[in-house]
PDB file of C-alpha atoms and ligand atoms in Angstrom:
ATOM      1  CA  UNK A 196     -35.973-208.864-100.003  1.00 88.00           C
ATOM      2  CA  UNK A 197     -34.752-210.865-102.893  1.00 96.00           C
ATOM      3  CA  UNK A 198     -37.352-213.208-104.750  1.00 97.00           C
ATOM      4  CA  UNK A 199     -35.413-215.905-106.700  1.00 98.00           C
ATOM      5  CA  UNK A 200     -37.970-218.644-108.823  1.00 98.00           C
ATOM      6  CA  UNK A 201     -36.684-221.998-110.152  1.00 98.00           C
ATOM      7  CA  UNK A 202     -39.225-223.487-112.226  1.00 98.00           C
ATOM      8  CA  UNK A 203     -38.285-227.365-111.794  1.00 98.00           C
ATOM      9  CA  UNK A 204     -37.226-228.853-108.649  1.00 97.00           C
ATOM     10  CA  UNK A 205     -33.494-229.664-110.904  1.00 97.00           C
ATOM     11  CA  UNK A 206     -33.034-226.463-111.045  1.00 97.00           C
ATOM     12  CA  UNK A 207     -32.013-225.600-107.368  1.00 96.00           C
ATOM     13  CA  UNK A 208     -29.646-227.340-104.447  1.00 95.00           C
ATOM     14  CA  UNK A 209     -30.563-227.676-100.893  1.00 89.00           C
ATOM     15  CA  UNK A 210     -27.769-224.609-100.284  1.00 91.00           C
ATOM     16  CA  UNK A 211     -29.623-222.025-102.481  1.00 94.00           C
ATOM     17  CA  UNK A 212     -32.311-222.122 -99.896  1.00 95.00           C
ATOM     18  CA  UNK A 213     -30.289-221.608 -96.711  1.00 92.00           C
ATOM     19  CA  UNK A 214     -30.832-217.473 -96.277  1.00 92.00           C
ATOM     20  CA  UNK A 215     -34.465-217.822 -97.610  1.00 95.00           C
ATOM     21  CA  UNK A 216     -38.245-218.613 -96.940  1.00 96.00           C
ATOM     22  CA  UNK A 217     -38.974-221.282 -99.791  1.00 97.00           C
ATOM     23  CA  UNK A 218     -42.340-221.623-100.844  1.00 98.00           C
ATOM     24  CA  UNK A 219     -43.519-224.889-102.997  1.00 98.00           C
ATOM     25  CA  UNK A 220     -46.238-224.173-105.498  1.00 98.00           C
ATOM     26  CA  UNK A 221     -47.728-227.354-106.868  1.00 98.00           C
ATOM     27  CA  UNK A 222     -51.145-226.155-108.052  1.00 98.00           C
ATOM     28  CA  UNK A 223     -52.312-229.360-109.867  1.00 98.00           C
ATOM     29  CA  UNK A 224     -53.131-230.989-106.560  1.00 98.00           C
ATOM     30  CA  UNK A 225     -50.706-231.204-103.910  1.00 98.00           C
ATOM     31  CA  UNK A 226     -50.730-227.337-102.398  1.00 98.00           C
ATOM     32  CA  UNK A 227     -54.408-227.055-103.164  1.00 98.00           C
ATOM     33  CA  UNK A 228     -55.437-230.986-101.342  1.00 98.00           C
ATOM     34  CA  UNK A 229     -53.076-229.511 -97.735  1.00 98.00           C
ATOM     35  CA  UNK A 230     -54.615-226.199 -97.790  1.00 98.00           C
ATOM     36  CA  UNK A 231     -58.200-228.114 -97.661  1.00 98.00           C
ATOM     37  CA  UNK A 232     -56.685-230.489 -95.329  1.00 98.00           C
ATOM     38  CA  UNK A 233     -55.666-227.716 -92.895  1.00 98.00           C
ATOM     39  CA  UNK A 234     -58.922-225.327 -93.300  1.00 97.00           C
ATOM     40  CA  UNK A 235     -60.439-228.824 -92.420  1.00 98.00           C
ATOM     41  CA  UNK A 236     -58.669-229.176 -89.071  1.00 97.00           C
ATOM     42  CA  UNK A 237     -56.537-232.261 -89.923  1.00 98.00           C
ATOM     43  CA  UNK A 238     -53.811-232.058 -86.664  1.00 98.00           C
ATOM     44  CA  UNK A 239     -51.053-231.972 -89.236  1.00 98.00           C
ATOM     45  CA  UNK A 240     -49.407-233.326 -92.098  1.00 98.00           C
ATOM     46  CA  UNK A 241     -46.330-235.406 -92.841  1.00 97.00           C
ATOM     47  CA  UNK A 242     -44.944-235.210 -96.572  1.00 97.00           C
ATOM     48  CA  UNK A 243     -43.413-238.727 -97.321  1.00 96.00           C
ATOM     49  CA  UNK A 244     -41.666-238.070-101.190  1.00 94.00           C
ATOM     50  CA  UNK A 245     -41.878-242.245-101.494  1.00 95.00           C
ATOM     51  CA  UNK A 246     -44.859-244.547-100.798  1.00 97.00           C
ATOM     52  CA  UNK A 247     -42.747-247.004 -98.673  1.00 97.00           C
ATOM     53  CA  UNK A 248     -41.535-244.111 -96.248  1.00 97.00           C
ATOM     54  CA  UNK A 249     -45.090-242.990 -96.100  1.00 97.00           C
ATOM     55  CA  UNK A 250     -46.140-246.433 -94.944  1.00 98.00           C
ATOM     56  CA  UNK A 251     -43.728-246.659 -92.408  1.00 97.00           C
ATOM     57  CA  UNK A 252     -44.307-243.298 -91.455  1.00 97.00           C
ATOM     58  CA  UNK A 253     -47.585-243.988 -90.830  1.00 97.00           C
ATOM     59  CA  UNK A 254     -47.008-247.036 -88.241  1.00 97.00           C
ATOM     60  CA  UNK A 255     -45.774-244.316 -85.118  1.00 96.00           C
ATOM     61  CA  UNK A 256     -49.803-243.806 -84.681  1.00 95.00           C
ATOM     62  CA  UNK A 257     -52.431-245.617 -83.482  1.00 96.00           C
ATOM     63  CA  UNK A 258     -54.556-246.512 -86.970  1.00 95.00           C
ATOM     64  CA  UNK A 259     -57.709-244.378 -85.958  1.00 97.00           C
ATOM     65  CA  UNK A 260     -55.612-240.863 -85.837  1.00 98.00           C
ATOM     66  CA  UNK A 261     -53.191-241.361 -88.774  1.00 98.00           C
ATOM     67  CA  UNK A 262     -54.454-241.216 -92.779  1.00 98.00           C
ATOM     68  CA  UNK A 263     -52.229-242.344 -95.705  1.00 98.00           C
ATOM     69  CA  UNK A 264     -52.950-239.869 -98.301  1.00 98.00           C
ATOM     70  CA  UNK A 265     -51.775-239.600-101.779  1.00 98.00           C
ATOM     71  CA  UNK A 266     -51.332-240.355-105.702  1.00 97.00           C
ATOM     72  CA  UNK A 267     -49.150-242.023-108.127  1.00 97.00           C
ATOM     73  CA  UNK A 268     -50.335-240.756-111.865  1.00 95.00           C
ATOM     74  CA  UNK A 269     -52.951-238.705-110.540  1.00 96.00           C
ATOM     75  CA  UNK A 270     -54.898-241.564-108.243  1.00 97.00           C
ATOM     76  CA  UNK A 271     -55.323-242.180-104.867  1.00 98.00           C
ATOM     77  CA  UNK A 272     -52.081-245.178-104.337  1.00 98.00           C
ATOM     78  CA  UNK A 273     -53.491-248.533-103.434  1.00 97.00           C
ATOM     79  CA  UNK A 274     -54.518-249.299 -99.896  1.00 97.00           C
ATOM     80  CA  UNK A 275     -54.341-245.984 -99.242  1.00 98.00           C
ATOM     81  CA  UNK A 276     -57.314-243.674 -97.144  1.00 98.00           C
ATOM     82  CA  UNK A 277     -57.137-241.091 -99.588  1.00 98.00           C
ATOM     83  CA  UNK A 278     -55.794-239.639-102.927  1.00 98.00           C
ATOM     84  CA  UNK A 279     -55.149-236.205-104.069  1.00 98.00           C
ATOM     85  CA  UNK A 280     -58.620-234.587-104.487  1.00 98.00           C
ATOM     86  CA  UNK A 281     -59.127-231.704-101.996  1.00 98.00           C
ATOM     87  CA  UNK A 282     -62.518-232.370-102.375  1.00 97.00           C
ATOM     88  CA  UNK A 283     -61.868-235.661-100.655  1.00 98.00           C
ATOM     89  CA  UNK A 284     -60.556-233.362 -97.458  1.00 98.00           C
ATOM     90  CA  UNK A 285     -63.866-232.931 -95.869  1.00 98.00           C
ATOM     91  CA  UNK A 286     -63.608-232.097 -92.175  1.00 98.00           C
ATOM     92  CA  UNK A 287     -65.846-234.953 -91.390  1.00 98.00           C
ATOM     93  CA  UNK A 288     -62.817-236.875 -92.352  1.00 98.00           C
ATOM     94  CA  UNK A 289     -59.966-235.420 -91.437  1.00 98.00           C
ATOM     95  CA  UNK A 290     -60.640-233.636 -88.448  1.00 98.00           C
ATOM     96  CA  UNK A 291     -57.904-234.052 -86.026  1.00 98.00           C
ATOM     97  CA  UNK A 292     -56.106-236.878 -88.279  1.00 98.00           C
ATOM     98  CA  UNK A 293     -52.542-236.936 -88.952  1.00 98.00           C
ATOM     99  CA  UNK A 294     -52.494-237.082 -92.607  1.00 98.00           C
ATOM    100  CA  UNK A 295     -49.290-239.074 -94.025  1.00 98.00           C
ATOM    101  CA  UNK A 296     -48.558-237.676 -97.661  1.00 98.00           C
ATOM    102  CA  UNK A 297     -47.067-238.585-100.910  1.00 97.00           C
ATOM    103  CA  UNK A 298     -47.451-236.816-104.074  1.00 96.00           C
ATOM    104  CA  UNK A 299     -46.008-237.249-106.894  1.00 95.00           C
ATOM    105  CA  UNK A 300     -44.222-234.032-107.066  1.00 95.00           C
ATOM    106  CA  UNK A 301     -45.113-231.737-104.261  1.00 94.00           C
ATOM    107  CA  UNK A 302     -44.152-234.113-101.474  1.00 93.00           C
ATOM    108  CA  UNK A 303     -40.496-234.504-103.362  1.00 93.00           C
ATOM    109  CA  UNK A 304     -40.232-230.349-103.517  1.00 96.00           C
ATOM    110  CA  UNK A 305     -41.243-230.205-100.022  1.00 95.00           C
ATOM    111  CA  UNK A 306     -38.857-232.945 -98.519  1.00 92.00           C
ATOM    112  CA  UNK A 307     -36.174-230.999-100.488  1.00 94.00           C
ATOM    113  CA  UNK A 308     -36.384-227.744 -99.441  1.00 94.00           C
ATOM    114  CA  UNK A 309     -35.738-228.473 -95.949  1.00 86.00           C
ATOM    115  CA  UNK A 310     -32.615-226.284 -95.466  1.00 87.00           C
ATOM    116  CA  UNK A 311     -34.466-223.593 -95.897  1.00 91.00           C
ATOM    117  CA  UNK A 312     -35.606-221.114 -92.918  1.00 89.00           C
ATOM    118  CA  UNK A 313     -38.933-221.851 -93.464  1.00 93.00           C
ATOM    119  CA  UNK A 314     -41.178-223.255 -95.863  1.00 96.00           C
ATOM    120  CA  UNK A 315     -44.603-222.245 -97.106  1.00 98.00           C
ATOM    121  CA  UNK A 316     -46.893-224.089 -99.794  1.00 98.00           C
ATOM    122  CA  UNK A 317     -49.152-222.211-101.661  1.00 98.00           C
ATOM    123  CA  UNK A 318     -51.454-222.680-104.386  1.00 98.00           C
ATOM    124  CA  UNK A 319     -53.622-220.117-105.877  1.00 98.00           C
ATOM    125  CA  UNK A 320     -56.349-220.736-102.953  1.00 98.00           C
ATOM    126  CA  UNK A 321     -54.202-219.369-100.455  1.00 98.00           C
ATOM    127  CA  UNK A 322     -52.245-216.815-102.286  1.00 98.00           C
ATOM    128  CA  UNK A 323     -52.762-213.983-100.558  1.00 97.00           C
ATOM    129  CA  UNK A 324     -52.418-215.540 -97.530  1.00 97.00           C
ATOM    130  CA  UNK A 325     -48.727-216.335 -98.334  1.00 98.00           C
ATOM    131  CA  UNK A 326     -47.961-213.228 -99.647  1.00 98.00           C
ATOM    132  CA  UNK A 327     -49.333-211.687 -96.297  1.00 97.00           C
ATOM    133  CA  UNK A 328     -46.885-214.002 -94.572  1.00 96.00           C
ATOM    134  CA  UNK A 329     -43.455-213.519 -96.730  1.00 96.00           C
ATOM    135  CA  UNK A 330     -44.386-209.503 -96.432  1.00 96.00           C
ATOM    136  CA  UNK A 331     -44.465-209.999 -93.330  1.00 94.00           C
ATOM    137  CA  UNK A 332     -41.810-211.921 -92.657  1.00 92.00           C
ATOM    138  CA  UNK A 333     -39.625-209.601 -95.624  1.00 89.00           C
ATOM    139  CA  UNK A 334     -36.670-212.512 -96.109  1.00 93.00           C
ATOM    140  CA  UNK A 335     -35.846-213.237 -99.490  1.00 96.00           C
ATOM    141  CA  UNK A 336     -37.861-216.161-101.074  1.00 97.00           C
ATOM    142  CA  UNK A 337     -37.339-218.957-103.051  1.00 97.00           C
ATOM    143  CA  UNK A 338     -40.471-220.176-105.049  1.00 98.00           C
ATOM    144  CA  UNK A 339     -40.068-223.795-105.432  1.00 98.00           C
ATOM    145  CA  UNK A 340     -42.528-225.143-108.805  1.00 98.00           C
ATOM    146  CA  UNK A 341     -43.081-228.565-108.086  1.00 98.00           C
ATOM    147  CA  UNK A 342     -43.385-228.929-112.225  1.00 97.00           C
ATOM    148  CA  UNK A 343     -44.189-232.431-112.945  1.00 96.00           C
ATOM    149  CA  UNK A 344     -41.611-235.679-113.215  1.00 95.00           C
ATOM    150  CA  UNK A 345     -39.145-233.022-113.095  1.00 95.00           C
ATOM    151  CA  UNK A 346     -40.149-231.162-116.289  1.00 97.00           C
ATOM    152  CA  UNK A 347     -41.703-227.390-116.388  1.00 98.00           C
ATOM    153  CA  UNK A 348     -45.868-227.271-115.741  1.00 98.00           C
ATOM    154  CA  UNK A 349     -46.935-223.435-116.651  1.00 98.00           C
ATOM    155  CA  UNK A 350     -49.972-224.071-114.254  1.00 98.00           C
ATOM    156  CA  UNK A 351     -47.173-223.758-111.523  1.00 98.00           C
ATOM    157  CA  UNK A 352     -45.133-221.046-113.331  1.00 98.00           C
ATOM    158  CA  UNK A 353     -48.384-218.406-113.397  1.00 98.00           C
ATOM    159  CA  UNK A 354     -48.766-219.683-110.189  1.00 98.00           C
ATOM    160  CA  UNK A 355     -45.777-218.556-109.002  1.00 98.00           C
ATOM    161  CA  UNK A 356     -46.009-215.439-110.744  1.00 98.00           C
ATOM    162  CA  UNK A 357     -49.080-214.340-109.470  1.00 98.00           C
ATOM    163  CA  UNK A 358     -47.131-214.313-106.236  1.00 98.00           C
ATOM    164  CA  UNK A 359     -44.140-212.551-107.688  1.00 98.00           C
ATOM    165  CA  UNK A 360     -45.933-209.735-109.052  1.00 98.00           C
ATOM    166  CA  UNK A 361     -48.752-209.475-105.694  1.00 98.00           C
ATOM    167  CA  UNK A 362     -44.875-208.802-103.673  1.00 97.00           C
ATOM    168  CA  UNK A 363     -43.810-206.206-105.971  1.00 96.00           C
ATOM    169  CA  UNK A 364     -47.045-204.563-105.666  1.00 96.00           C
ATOM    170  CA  UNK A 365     -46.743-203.848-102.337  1.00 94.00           C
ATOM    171  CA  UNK A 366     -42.487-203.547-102.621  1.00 91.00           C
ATOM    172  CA  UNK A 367     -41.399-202.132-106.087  1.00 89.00           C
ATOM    173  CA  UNK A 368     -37.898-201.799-104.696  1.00 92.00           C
ATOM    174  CA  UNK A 369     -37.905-205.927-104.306  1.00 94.00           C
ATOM    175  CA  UNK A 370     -35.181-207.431-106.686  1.00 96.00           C
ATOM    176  CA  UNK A 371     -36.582-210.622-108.851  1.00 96.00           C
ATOM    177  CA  UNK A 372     -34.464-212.913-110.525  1.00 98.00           C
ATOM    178  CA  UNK A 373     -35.027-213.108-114.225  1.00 98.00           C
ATOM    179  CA  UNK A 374     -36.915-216.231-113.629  1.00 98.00           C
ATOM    180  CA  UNK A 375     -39.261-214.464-111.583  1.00 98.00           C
ATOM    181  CA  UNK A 376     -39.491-212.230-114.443  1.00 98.00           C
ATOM    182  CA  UNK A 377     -40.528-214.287-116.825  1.00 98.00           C
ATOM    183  CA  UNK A 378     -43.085-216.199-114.305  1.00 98.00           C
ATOM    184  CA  UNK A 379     -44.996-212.747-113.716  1.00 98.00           C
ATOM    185  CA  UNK A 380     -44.975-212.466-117.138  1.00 98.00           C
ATOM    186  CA  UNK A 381     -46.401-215.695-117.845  1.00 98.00           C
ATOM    187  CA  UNK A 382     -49.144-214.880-114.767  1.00 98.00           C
ATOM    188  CA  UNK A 383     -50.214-211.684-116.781  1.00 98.00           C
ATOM    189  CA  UNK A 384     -50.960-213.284-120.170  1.00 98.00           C
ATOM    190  CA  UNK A 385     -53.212-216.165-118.380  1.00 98.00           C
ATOM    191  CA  UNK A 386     -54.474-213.954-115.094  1.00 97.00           C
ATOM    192  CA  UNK A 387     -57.869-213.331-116.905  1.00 97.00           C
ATOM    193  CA  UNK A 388     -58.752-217.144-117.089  1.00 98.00           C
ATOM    194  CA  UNK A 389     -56.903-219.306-114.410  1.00 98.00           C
ATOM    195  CA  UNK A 390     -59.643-222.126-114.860  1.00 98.00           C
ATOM    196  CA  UNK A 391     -58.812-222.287-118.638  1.00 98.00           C
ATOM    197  CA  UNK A 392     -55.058-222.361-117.590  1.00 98.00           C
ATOM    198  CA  UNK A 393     -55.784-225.193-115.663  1.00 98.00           C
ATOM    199  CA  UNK A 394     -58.183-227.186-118.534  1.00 98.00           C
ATOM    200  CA  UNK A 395     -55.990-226.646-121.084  1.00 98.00           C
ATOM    201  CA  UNK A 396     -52.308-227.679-119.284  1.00 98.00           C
ATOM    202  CA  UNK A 397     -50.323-230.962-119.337  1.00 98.00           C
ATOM    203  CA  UNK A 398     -51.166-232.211-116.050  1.00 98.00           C
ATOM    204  CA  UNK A 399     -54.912-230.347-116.359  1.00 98.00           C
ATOM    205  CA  UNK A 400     -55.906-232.450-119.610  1.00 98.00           C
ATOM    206  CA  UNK A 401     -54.380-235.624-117.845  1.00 98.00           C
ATOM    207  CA  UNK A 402     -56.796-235.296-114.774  1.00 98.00           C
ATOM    208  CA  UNK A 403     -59.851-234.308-116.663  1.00 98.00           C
ATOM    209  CA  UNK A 404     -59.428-237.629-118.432  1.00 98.00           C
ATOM    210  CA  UNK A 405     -59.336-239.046-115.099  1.00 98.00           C
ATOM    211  CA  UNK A 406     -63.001-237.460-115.102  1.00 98.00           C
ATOM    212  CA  UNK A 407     -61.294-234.999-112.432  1.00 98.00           C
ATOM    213  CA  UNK A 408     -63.034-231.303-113.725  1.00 98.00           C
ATOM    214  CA  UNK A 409     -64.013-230.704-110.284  1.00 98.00           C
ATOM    215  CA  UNK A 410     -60.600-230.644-109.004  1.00 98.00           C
ATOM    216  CA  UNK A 411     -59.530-228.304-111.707  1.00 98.00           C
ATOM    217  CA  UNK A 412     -62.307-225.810-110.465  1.00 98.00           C
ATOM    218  CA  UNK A 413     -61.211-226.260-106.935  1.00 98.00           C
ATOM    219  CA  UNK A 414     -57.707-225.851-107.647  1.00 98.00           C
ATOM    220  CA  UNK A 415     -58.823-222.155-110.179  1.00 98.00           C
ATOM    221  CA  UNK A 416     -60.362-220.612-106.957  1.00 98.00           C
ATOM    222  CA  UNK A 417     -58.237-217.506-106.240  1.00 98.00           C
ATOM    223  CA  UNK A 418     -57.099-216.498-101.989  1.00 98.00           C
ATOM    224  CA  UNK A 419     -60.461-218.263-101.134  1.00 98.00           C
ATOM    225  CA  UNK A 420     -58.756-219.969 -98.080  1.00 97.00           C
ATOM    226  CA  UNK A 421     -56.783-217.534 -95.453  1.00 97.00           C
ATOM    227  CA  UNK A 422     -54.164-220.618 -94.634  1.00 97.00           C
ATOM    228  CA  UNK A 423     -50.543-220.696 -94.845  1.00 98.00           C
ATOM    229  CA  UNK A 424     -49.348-224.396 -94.770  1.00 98.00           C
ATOM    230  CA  UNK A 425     -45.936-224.194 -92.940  1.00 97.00           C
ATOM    231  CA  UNK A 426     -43.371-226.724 -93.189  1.00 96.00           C
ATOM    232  CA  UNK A 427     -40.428-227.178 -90.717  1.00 93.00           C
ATOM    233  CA  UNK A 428     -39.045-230.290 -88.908  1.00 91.00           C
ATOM    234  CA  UNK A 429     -40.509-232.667 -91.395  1.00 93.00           C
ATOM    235  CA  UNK A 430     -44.255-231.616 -90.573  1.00 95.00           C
ATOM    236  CA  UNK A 431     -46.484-229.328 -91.954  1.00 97.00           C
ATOM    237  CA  UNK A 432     -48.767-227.454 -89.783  1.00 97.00           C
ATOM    238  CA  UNK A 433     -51.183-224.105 -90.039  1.00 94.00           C
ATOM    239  CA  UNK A 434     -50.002-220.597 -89.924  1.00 83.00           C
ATOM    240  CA  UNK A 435     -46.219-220.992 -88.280  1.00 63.00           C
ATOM    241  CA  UNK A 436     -45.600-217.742 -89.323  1.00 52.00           C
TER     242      UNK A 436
HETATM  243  C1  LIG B1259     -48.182-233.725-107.830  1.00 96.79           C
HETATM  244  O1  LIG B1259     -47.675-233.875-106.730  1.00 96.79           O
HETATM  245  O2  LIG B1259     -47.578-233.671-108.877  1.00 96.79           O
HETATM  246  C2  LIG B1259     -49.651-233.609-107.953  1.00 96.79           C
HETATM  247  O3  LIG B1259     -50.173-233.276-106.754  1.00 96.79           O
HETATM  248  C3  LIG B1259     -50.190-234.830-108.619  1.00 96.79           C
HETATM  249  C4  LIG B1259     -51.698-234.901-108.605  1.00 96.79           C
HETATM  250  O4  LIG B1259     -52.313-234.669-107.559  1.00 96.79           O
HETATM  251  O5  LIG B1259     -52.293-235.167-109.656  1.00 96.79           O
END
């Protein structure tokens, strides 16, 4: 097993991914909002990286089992069900929905790491739960930060490198790129206080203006929920291992 790491989605092409399992980590909301959709029961979800794609994506279903989800600068888009608060995820309302989705960066991650074999999303809520998986599985990974507007968010990077170093603990013989190197180091420096990671970050400042906090404690919670959100012919469902 080979880990490789890119830390914006500029950094890789759709080719890098072919031989691997790619897993997107866009902590601040996107992997955090589909893991609660999918504890929830939602039927599945369908990444859409633009907001017209998303509405015409939407139109296959009947209007009472489809929900356009999403954000544009952090807020739910206009005339849309939801935005991109997990806490908005409650099984009372998405229960056997087919949720239509558009982040700002995670859907665009997603939508281009389809060449790869597979495709996981994990967030620090399901971490273990994806490292159980790509053990597992044991192909070589490609971690996938989402970042934000194509520029490098650390809340992703420590992210990722919690899940770098959680592999080599249970594989020391695994070989890491030096990205993944410097993302585990980056983990280890900020492992003691992920919620003060997450308050003090770019995109964690922006939503706590947005009087957001409660996402930010969500989105700290550490392998809380045992789901791994698998992507694969343009839909993401639970636990295709
Ligand atoms: C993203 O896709 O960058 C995030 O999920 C945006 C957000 O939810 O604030």
């Amino acid at each position: 097993m080979k880990i490789n790491l890119y830390f914006t989605p500029g950094e890789f092409q759709e080719e890098d991914l072919r031989d691997s399992t790619a897993v997107v980590v866009d902590v601040l909301r996107a992997s955090t909002t589909i893991c609660y959709a999918l504890k929830n029961r939602c039927r599945e979800i369908i990444p859409a990286a633009e907001v017209e794609e998303a509405v015409r994506l939407a139109r296959q279903w009947q209007a009472d089992d489809v929900l356009l989800c999403g954000e544009r600068e952090g807020q739910r888009i206009e005339g849309f069900d939801l935005g991109n608060s997990p806490l908005e995820y409650k099984r009372s309302v998405v229960e056997d929905k087919i949720l239509v989705h558009s982040s700002t960066n995670g859907s665009f991650v997603l939508v281009k790491a389809k060449a790869s074999l597979k495709t996981y999303v994990a967030g620090f809520v399901n971490l273990q739960a994806v490292v159980k998986a790509l053990l597992e599985n044991g192909e070589s990974v490609a971690i996938l930060c989402a970042g934000k507007l194509g520029r490098f968010s650390i809340e992703d990077a420590v992210c990722a490198g919690m899940i770098v170093k959680s592999l080599q603990q249970h594989d020391a013989k695994i070989q890491i790129a030096d990205s993944a190197v410097a993302a585990k180091i980056l983990f280890e420096k900020y492992s003691s206080n992920i919620l003060g990671l997450l308050q003090n970050c770019e995109h964690g400042r922006y939503l706590i203006s947005l009087g957001l906090m409660k996402d930010l404690e969500v989105c700290a919670q550490v392998s809380t929920i045992d789901v791994v959100p698998t992507y694969r012919d343009g839909v993401i469902k639970k636990n295709m291992r």
